Short mmCIF file of C-alpha atoms in Angstrom, two decimals:
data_model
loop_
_atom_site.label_atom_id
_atom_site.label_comp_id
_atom_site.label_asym_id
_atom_site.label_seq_id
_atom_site.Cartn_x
_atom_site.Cartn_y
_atom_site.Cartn_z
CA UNK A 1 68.26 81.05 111.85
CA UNK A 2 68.21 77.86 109.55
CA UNK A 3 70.69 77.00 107.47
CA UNK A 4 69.49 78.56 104.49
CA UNK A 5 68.91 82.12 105.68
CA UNK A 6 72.15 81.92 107.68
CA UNK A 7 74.20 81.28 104.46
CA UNK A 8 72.08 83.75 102.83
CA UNK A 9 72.98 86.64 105.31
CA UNK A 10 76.84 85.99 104.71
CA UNK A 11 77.23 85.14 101.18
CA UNK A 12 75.04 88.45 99.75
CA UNK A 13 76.95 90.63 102.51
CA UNK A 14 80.39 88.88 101.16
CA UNK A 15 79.03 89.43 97.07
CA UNK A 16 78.24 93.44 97.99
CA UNK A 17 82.11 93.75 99.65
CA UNK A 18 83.28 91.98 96.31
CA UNK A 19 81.72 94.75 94.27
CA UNK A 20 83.11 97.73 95.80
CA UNK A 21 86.49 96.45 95.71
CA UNK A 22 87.47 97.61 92.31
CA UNK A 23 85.46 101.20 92.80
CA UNK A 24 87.09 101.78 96.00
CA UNK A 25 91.19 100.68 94.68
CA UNK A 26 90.66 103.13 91.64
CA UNK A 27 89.62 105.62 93.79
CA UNK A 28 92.32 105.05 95.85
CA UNK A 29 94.42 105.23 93.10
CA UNK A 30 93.20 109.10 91.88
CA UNK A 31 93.07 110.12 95.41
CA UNK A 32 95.53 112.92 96.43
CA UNK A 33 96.32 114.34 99.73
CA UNK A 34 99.22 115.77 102.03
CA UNK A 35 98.70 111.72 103.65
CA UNK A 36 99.43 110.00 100.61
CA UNK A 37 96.98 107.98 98.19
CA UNK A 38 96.32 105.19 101.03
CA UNK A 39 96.49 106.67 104.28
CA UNK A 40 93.21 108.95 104.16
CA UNK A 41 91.26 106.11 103.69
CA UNK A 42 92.50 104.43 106.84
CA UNK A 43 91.66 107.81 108.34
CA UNK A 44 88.05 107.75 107.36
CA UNK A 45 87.34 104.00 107.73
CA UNK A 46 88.74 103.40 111.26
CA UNK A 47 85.83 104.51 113.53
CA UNK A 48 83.11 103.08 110.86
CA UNK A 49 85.00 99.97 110.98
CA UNK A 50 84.80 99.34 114.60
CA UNK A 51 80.88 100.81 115.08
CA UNK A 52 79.46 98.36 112.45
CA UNK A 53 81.79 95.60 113.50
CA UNK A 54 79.95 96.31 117.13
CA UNK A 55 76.67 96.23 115.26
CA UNK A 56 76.62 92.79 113.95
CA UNK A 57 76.91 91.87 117.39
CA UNK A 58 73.85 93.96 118.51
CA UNK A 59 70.46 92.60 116.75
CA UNK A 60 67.23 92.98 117.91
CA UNK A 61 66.81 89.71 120.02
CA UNK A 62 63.20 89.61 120.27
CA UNK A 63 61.90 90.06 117.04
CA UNK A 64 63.59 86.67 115.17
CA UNK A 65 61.53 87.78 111.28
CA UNK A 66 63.55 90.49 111.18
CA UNK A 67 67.24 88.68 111.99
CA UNK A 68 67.67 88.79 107.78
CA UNK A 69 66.89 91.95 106.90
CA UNK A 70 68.80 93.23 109.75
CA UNK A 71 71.92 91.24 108.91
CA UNK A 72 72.15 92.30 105.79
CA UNK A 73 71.99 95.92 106.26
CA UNK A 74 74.14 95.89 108.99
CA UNK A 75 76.88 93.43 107.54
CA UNK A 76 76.84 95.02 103.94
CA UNK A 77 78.08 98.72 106.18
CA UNK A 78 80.43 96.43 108.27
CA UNK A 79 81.75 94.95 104.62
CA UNK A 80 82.00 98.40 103.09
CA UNK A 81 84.43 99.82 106.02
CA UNK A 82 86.53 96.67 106.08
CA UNK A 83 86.78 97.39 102.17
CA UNK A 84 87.63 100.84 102.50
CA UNK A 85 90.46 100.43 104.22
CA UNK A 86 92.07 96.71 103.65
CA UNK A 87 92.35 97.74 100.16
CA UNK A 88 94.42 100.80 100.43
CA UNK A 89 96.26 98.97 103.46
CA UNK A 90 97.01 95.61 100.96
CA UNK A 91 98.31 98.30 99.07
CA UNK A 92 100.72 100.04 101.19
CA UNK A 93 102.89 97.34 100.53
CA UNK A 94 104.01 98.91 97.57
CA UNK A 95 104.11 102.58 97.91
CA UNK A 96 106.72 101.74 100.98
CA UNK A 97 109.55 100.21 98.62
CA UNK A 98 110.31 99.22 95.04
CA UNK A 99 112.64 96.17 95.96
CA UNK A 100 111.03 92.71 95.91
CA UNK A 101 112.88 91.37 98.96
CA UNK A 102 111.54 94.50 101.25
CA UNK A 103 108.01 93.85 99.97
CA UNK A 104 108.23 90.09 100.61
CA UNK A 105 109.53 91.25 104.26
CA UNK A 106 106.64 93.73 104.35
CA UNK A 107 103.90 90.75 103.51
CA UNK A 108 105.41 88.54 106.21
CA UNK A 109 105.39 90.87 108.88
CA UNK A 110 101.44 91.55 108.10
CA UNK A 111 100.71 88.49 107.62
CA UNK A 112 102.81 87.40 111.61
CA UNK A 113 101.46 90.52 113.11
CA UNK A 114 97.67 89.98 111.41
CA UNK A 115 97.52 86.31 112.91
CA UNK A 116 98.64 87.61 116.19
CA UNK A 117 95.85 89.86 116.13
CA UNK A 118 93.72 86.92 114.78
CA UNK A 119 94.53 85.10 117.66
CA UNK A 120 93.92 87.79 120.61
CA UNK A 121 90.45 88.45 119.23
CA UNK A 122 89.95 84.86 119.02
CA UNK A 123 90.82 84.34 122.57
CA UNK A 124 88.71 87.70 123.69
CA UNK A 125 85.46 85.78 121.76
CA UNK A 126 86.02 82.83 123.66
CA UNK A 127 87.29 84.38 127.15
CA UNK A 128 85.30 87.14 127.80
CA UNK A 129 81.85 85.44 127.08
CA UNK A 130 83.31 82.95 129.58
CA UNK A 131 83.71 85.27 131.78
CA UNK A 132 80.21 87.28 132.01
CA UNK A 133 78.55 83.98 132.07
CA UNK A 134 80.47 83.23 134.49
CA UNK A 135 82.45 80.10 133.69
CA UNK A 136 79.10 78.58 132.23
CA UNK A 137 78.59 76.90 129.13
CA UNK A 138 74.82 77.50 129.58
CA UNK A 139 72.49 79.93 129.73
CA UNK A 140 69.95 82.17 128.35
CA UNK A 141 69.95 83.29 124.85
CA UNK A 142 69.85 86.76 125.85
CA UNK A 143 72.46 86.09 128.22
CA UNK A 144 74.69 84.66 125.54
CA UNK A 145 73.86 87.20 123.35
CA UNK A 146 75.09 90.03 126.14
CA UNK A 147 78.03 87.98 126.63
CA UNK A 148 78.97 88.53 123.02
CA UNK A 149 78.31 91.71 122.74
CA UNK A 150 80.86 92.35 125.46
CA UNK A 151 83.55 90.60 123.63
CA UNK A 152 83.04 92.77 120.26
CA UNK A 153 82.84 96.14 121.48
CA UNK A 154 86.41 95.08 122.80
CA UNK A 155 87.21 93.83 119.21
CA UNK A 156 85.83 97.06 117.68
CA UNK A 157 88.05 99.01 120.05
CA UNK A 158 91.27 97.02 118.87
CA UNK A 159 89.96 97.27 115.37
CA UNK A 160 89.99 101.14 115.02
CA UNK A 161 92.98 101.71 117.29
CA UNK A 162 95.03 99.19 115.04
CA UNK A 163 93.76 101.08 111.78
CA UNK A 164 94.51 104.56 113.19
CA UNK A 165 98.01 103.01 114.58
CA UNK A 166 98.33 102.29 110.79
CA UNK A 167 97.50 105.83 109.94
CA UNK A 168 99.89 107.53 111.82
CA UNK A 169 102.96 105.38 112.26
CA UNK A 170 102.93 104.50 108.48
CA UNK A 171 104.20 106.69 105.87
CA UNK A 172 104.17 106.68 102.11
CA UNK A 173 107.12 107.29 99.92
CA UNK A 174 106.83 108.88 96.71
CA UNK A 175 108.81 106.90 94.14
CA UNK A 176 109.53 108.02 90.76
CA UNK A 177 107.10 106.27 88.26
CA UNK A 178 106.81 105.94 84.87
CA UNK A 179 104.12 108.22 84.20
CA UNK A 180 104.06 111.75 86.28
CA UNK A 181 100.28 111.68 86.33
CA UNK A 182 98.60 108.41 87.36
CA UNK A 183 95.43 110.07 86.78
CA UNK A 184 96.02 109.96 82.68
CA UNK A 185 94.38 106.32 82.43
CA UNK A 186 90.57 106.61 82.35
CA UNK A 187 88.87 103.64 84.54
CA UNK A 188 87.45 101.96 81.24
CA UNK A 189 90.74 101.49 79.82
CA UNK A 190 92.58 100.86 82.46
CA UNK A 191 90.40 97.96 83.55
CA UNK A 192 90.67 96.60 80.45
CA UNK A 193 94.37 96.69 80.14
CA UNK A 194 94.25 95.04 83.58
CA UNK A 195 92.57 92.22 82.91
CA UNK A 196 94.25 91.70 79.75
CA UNK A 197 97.36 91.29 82.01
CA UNK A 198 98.05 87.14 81.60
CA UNK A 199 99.97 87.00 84.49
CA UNK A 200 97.59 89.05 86.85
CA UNK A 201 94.59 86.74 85.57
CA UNK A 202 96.00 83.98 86.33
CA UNK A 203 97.36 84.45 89.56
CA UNK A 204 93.71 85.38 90.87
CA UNK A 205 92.31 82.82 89.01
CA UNK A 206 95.20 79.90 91.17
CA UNK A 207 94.20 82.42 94.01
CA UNK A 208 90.64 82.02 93.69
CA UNK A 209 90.49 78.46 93.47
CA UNK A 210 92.64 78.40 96.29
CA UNK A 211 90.77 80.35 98.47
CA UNK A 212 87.63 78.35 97.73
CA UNK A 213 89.81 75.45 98.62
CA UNK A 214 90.84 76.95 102.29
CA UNK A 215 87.56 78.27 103.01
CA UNK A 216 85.97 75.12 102.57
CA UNK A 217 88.54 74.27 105.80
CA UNK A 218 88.34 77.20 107.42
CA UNK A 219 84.69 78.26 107.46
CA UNK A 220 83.84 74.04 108.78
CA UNK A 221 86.73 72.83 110.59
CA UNK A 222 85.03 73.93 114.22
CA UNK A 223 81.71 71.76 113.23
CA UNK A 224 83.84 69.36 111.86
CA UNK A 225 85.87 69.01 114.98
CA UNK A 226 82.60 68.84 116.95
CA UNK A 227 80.28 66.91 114.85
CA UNK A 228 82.61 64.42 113.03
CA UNK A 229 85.06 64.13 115.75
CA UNK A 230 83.23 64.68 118.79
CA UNK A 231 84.97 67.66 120.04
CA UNK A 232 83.35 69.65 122.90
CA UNK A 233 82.87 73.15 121.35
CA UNK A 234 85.72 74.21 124.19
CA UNK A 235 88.03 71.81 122.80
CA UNK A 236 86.93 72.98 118.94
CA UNK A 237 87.93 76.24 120.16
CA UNK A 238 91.14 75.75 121.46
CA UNK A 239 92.11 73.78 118.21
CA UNK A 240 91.29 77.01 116.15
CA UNK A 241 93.82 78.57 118.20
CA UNK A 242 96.33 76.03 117.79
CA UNK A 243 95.83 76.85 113.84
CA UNK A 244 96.28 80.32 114.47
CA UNK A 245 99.26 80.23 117.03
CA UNK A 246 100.77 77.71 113.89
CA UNK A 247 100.15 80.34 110.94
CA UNK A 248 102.48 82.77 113.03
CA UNK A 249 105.44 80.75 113.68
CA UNK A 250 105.09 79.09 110.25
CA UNK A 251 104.94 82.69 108.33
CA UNK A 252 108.48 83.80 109.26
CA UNK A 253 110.03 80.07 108.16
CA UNK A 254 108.08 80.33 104.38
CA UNK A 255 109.50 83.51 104.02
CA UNK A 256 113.26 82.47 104.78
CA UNK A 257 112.23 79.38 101.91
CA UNK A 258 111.77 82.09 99.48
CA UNK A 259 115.05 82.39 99.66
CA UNK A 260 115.91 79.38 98.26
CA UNK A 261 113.14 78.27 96.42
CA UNK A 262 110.97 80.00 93.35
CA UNK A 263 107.21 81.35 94.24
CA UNK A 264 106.13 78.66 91.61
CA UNK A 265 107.86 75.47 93.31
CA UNK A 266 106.42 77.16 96.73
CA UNK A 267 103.44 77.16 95.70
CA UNK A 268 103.44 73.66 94.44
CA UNK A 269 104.56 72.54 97.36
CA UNK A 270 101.76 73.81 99.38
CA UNK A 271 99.34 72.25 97.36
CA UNK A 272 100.94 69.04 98.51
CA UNK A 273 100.76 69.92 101.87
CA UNK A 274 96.86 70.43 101.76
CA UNK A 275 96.74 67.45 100.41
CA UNK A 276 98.39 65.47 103.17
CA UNK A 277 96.65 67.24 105.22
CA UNK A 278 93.25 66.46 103.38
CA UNK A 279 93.94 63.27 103.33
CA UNK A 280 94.58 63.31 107.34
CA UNK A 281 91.34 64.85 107.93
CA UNK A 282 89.60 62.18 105.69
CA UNK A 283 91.24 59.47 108.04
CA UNK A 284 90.42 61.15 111.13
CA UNK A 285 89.07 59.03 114.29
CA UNK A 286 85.39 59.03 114.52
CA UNK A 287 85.50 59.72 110.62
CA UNK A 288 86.93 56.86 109.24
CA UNK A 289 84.44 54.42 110.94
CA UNK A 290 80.96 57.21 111.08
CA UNK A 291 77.67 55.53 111.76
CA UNK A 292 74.34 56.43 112.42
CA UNK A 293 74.39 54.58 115.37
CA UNK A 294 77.89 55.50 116.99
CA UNK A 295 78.79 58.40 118.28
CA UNK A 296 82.74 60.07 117.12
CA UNK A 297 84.90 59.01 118.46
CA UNK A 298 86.79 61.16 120.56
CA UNK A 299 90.64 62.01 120.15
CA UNK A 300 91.89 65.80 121.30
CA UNK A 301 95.57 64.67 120.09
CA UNK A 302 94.74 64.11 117.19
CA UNK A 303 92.53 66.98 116.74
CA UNK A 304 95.23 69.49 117.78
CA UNK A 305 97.73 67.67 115.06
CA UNK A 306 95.14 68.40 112.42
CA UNK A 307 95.41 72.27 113.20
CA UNK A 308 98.68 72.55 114.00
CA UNK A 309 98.84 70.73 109.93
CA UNK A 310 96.22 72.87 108.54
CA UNK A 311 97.92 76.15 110.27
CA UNK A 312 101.25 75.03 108.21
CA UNK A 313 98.83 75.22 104.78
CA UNK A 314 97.74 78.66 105.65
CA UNK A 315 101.09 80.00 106.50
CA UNK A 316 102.00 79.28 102.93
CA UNK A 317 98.83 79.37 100.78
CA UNK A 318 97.50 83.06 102.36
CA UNK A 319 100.77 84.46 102.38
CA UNK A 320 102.23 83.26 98.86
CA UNK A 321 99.79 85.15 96.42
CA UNK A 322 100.59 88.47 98.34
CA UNK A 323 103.90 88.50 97.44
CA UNK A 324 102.98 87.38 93.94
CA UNK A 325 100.82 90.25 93.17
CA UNK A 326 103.80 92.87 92.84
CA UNK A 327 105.27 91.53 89.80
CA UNK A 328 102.02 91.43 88.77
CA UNK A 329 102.03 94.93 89.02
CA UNK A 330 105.00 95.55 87.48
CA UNK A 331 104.42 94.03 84.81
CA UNK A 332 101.32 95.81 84.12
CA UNK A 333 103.09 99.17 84.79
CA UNK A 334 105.67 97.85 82.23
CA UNK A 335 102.92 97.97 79.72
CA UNK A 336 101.62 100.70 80.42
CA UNK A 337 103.64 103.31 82.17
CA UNK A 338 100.65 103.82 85.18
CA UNK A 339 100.79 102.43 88.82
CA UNK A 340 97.57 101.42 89.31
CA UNK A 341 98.23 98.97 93.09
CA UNK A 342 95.08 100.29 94.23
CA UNK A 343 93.15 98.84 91.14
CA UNK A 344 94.94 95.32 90.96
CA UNK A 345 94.68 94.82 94.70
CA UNK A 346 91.11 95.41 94.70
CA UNK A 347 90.37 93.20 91.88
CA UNK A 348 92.58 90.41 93.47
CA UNK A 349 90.78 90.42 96.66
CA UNK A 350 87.51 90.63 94.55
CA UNK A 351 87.80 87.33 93.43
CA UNK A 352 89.18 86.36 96.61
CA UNK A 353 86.20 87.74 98.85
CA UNK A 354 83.45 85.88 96.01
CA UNK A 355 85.75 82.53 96.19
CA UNK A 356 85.76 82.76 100.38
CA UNK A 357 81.54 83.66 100.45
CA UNK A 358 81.26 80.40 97.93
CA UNK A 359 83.08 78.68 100.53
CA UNK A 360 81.44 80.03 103.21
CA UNK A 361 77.92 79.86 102.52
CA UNK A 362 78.35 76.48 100.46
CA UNK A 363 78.38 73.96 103.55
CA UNK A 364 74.65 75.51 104.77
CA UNK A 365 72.82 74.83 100.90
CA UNK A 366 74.82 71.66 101.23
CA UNK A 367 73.19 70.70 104.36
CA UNK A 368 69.79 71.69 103.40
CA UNK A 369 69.61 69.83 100.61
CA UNK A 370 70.72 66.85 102.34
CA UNK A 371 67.47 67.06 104.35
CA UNK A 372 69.25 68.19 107.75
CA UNK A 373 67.09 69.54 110.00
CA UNK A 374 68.36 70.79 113.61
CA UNK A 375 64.77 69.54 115.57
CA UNK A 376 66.08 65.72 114.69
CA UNK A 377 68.65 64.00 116.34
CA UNK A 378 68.87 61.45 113.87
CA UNK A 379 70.70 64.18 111.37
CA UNK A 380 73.59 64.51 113.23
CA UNK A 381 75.25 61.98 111.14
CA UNK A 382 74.33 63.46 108.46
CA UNK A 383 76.03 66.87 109.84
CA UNK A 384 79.43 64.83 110.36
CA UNK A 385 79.90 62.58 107.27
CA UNK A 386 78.77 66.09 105.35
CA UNK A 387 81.78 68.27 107.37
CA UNK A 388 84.12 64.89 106.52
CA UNK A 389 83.74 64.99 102.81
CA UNK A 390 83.85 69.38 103.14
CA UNK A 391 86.89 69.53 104.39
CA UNK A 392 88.90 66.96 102.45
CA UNK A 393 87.53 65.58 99.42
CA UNK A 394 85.75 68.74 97.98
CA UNK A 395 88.47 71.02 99.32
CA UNK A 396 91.29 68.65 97.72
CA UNK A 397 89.39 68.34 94.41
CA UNK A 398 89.18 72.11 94.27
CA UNK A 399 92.55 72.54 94.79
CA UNK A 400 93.82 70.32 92.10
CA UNK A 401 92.34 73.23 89.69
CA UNK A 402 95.35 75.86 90.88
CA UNK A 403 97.56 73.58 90.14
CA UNK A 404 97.07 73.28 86.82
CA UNK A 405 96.52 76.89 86.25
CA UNK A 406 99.58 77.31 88.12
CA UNK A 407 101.51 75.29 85.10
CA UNK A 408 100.18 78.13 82.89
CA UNK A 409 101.59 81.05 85.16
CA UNK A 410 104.02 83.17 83.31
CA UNK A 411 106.39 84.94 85.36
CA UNK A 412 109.93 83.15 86.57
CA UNK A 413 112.50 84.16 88.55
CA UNK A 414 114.28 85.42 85.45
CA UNK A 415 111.62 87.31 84.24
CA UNK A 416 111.06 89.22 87.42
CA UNK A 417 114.63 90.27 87.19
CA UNK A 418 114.28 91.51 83.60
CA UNK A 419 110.58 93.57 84.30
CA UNK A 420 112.35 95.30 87.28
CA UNK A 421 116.09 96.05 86.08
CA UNK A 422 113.93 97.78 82.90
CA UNK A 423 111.74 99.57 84.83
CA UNK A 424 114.39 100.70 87.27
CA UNK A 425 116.25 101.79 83.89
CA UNK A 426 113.04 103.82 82.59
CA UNK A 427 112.89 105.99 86.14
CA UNK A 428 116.37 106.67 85.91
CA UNK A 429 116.03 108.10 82.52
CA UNK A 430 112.62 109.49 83.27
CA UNK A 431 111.31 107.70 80.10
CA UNK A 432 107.20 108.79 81.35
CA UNK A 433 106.10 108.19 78.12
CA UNK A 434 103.24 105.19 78.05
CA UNK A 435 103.20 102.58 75.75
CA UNK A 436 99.98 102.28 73.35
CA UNK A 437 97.55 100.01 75.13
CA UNK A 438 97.39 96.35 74.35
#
């Protein structure tokens, strides 16, 4: 596929899953069951989950016209099962305690536990191709193609086990709200007194940004360890893991720094961070020095210190805004005397999910309008000076923009304190009366 069409069959795909984020959180909100609110949806995603997973996998190879279409049938039904259970999962988090230190406990040990399932499918995408091709680098595009297939029907198997693992070895405790019937708050209103929430807007507008920022990274850094730095794809590879492998030893050290240090100044600080490491990528070797006429030049150390640097940034930019979102929610139920997780968690990772297909589907337009064409040789330098200026000075620049919104972001440490010592007072007293709407 060419550039164009490929960003075309991720970003649509990634705009559909945005969508149905809000519909399915307030459904999980009104839903009702002997499981919980969250756990039937885990129930009834897990096996569509893995099956369309599977299916983006399996295309029909010989006829190439209808590689679009196909994708974006196939990807929009993978979307909506990832969506119909990652938003009752995110919310989980806080049907299984009220006390901020368990829920910033409970984020870190999805966040360790999600990278090291990150990095085994990873490695099964890289090993077991290597495997049925036998050690090869080349061959066949059907052959390729085969070998790919192999390695995500074993990813859709780990995929609905995990979810159904979820399903059964998780269960939801029924705290004492505000409100007795979180039903009361028609969808209308209650989106509107969401949204109205200062604190909640601006934390997905910082988390938006952000994630534009990252994905900029993410989405390039293999091309731009391939292209720009002259990376064999192997090597690229094995970087990615190194990124991976980093995010999970680096998760469990952020969360001891919350500790000592407020969400706000964490938050800061790993803006700085990105920025070194920005700035690192813009020096790289075989970046620094590009030409048309010489090729990168090559440097695996220094390729491995970029993402073992870039898996630090992730470690505390993904796992920061989930343990933001709470008070967030509090807040809002503070207001309003509803719990509405479902509804603010989808919402949140709507932006996120439209931020991440920008991201994603930004480097291909990019390309194309920079005249790269695969056929010519010649654009490969435009390829890696393009990747360069991706993944540091438009990812940087971006960033810069949650910072300042970040300046503007109202709750403190103090105020936490206050929103939960009065809404631990108002269950006590079983004060379910809800405040008019602002």
């Amino acid at each position: 596929m060419d550039p164009r069409q490929a960003s075309t069959a991720q970003l649509i795909p990634k705009v559909w899953d945005a969508l149905i984020d809000p519909v399915i959180g307030y459904l999980s909100d009104k839903t009702r069951s002997r499981f919980g609110r969250r756990r039937p949806w885990l129930l009834g995603a897990a096996v569509p989950a893995g099956i369309f997973f599977f299916m983006v996998w399996w295309f029909p190879a010989e006829n190439p016209d209808s590689w679009l279409a196909y994708f974006l049938v196939i990807y929009c039904l993978q979307r909506t099962s990832y969506t119909s259970y990652m938003v009752p999962y995110a919310a989980l988090t806080m049907e299984l305690s009220p006390k901020e230190s368990d829920r910033n406990t409970l984020t870190s040990y999805r966040f360790f536990f999600g990278g090291v399932g990150n990095l085994i499918c990873v490695a099964l995408f890289g090993a077991i191709p290597n495997r049925v091709l036998g050690g090869s680098q080349t061959g066949t595009p059907e052959e390729f193609r085969q070998a790919y297939m192999s390695a995500a029907l074993f990813v859709a198997i780990i995929v609905t086990v995990s979810i159904l693992a979820c399903f059964f070895l998780a269960k939801e405790k029924d705290f004492k709200m505000i409100a007795k019937d979180n039903q009361s708050l028609p969808f209308k209103q209650g989106f509107i007194t969401m949204i109205t929430n200062r604190s909640f807007m601006i934390l997905t507008g910082m988390t938006a940004l952000m994630f534009l920022s990252l994905q900029m990274v993410q989405s390039n850094m293999l091309q731009f360890f391939v292209y720009t730095m002259g990376l064999t794809k192997v090597d690229a590879s094995n970087c990615i893991l190194v990124t991976l492998a980093m995010l999970i030893v680096f998760v469990p050290l952020i969360r001891l720094a919350l500790n000592r240090v407020t969400k706000k100044l964490m938050w800061f600080i790993g803006c700085v961070v990105f920025g070194g490491f920005c700035l690192a990528a813009w020096l790289a070797p075989g970046a620094v020095f590009i030409s048309p006429t010489l090729p990168p030049l090559y440097d695996l150390g220094y390729a491995y210190f970029l993402a073992a640097f870039f898996g630090l940034v992730l470690s505390i930019m993904f796992y920061l805004p989930w343990t933001m979102i709470p008070d967030c929610i509090d807040t809002d139920e503070l207001n309003t005397g509803v719990r509405r997780e479902g509804l603010h968690y989808a919402v949140y990772i709507f932006f996120e999910k439209v931020a991440s297909g920008i991201g994603l589907s930004l480097a291909g337009y990019i390309l194309d309008q920079k005249g790269y064409n695969p056929a010519n040789p010649a654009s490969n330098f435009v390829l890696a000076d393009t990747y360069r200026q991706i993944i540091s000075l438009v990812a940087f620049c971006i960033m810069i923009f949650s910072c300042v919104l970040l300046l503007f972001y109202p709750i403190t440490s103090q105020r936490r304190f206050e929103i939960q010592a009065e809404l631990l007072e108002r269950r006590k007293t079983g004060n379910g009366e809800r405040d008019s709407m602002l």
